[in-house]
């Protein structure tokens, strides 16, 4: 069961595709997003963003902060 993710940096789109789960370094600790997650907007701190998919290898991006929004099975992540 997958959902759409779009990771955007100052340089443009870093990643766009379908994933099964995403783990984000939230302000108060790591949070894992799965399909049908409740709508949520949160700030991100420095750490690793980990996107997992059964179709592709795990993708890890080191970030220094940002924001994320999950709504209607689409996760948008704005990173520094």
mmCIF file of C-alpha atoms in Angstrom:
data_model
loop_
_atom_site.group_PDB
_atom_site.id
_atom_site.type_symbol
_atom_site.label_atom_id
_atom_site.label_comp_id
_atom_site.label_asym_id
_atom_site.label_seq_id
_atom_site.Cartn_x
_atom_site.Cartn_y
_atom_site.Cartn_z
ATOM 1 C CA UNK A 1 0.000 0.000 0.000
ATOM 2 C CA UNK A 2 1.693 3.150 -1.173
ATOM 3 C CA UNK A 3 1.199 6.893 -1.219
ATOM 4 C CA UNK A 4 2.761 9.772 -3.133
ATOM 5 C CA UNK A 5 5.714 11.789 -1.862
ATOM 6 C CA UNK A 6 7.363 14.907 -3.232
ATOM 7 C CA UNK A 7 10.601 16.156 -1.670
ATOM 8 C CA UNK A 8 11.491 19.724 -2.650
ATOM 9 C CA UNK A 9 14.694 21.645 -1.879
ATOM 10 C CA UNK A 10 15.963 25.058 -2.928
ATOM 11 C CA UNK A 11 17.413 23.326 -5.997
ATOM 12 C CA UNK A 12 14.071 21.874 -7.092
ATOM 13 C CA UNK A 13 12.428 18.474 -6.810
ATOM 14 C CA UNK A 14 14.789 15.989 -5.129
ATOM 15 C CA UNK A 15 12.420 13.017 -5.286
ATOM 16 C CA UNK A 16 8.907 12.330 -6.522
ATOM 17 C CA UNK A 17 7.235 8.937 -6.467
ATOM 18 C CA UNK A 18 5.260 6.319 -4.598
ATOM 19 C CA UNK A 19 6.486 4.919 -1.281
ATOM 20 C CA UNK A 20 5.177 2.533 1.377
ATOM 21 C CA UNK A 21 6.497 4.523 4.349
ATOM 22 C CA UNK A 22 8.532 7.616 5.172
ATOM 23 C CA UNK A 23 10.348 8.321 8.425
ATOM 24 C CA UNK A 24 10.942 12.013 9.140
ATOM 25 C CA UNK A 25 13.027 13.774 11.826
ATOM 26 C CA UNK A 26 10.231 15.737 13.485
ATOM 27 C CA UNK A 27 10.748 18.524 15.984
ATOM 28 C CA UNK A 28 9.809 16.219 18.884
ATOM 29 C CA UNK A 29 11.325 13.001 17.487
ATOM 30 C CA UNK A 30 11.097 10.749 14.466
ATOM 31 C CA UNK A 31 7.676 10.149 12.911
ATOM 32 C CA UNK A 32 6.743 7.465 10.398
ATOM 33 C CA UNK A 33 4.082 8.183 7.786
ATOM 34 C CA UNK A 34 2.054 5.350 6.238
ATOM 35 C CA UNK A 35 -0.809 5.313 3.729
ATOM 36 C CA UNK A 36 -4.047 6.856 5.063
ATOM 37 C CA UNK A 37 -2.221 8.863 7.747
ATOM 38 C CA UNK A 38 -4.272 11.654 9.292
ATOM 39 C CA UNK A 39 -3.625 15.114 7.856
ATOM 40 C CA UNK A 40 -0.600 16.679 9.540
ATOM 41 C CA UNK A 41 1.708 19.670 9.120
ATOM 42 C CA UNK A 42 4.961 19.544 11.079
ATOM 43 C CA UNK A 43 8.381 21.162 11.268
ATOM 44 C CA UNK A 44 11.461 19.053 10.702
ATOM 45 C CA UNK A 45 14.854 19.159 12.399
ATOM 46 C CA UNK A 46 18.204 17.917 11.126
ATOM 47 C CA UNK A 47 18.457 14.173 10.607
ATOM 48 C CA UNK A 48 17.744 11.480 8.050
ATOM 49 C CA UNK A 49 14.589 11.297 5.954
ATOM 50 C CA UNK A 50 14.073 7.648 5.006
ATOM 51 C CA UNK A 51 11.668 6.656 2.210
ATOM 52 C CA UNK A 52 10.860 2.958 1.821
ATOM 53 C CA UNK A 53 9.199 1.211 -1.088
ATOM 54 C CA UNK A 54 8.724 -2.455 -1.924
ATOM 55 C CA UNK A 55 9.556 -1.623 -5.559
ATOM 56 C CA UNK A 56 12.795 0.318 -5.017
ATOM 57 C CA UNK A 57 15.714 0.450 -2.630
ATOM 58 C CA UNK A 58 15.403 2.486 0.531
ATOM 59 C CA UNK A 59 16.229 6.153 -0.109
ATOM 60 C CA UNK A 60 17.896 8.177 2.660
ATOM 61 C CA UNK A 61 18.342 11.946 2.476
ATOM 62 C CA UNK A 62 20.199 13.870 5.169
ATOM 63 C CA UNK A 63 18.337 17.104 5.896
ATOM 64 C CA UNK A 64 19.052 20.130 8.071
ATOM 65 C CA UNK A 65 15.406 21.052 8.649
ATOM 66 C CA UNK A 66 12.211 21.926 6.849
ATOM 67 C CA UNK A 67 8.463 21.340 6.845
ATOM 68 C CA UNK A 68 6.164 18.504 5.821
ATOM 69 C CA UNK A 69 2.464 18.168 5.071
ATOM 70 C CA UNK A 70 0.527 14.939 4.617
ATOM 71 C CA UNK A 71 -2.985 15.258 3.206
ATOM 72 C CA UNK A 72 -5.113 12.884 1.120
ATOM 73 C CA UNK A 73 -2.266 10.343 0.781
ATOM 74 C CA UNK A 74 0.189 12.900 -0.599
ATOM 75 C CA UNK A 75 3.237 13.913 1.439
ATOM 76 C CA UNK A 76 5.019 17.141 0.518
ATOM 77 C CA UNK A 77 8.369 17.735 2.209
ATOM 78 C CA UNK A 78 10.169 21.083 1.926
ATOM 79 C CA UNK A 79 13.808 20.720 2.992
ATOM 80 C CA UNK A 80 16.669 23.144 3.620
#
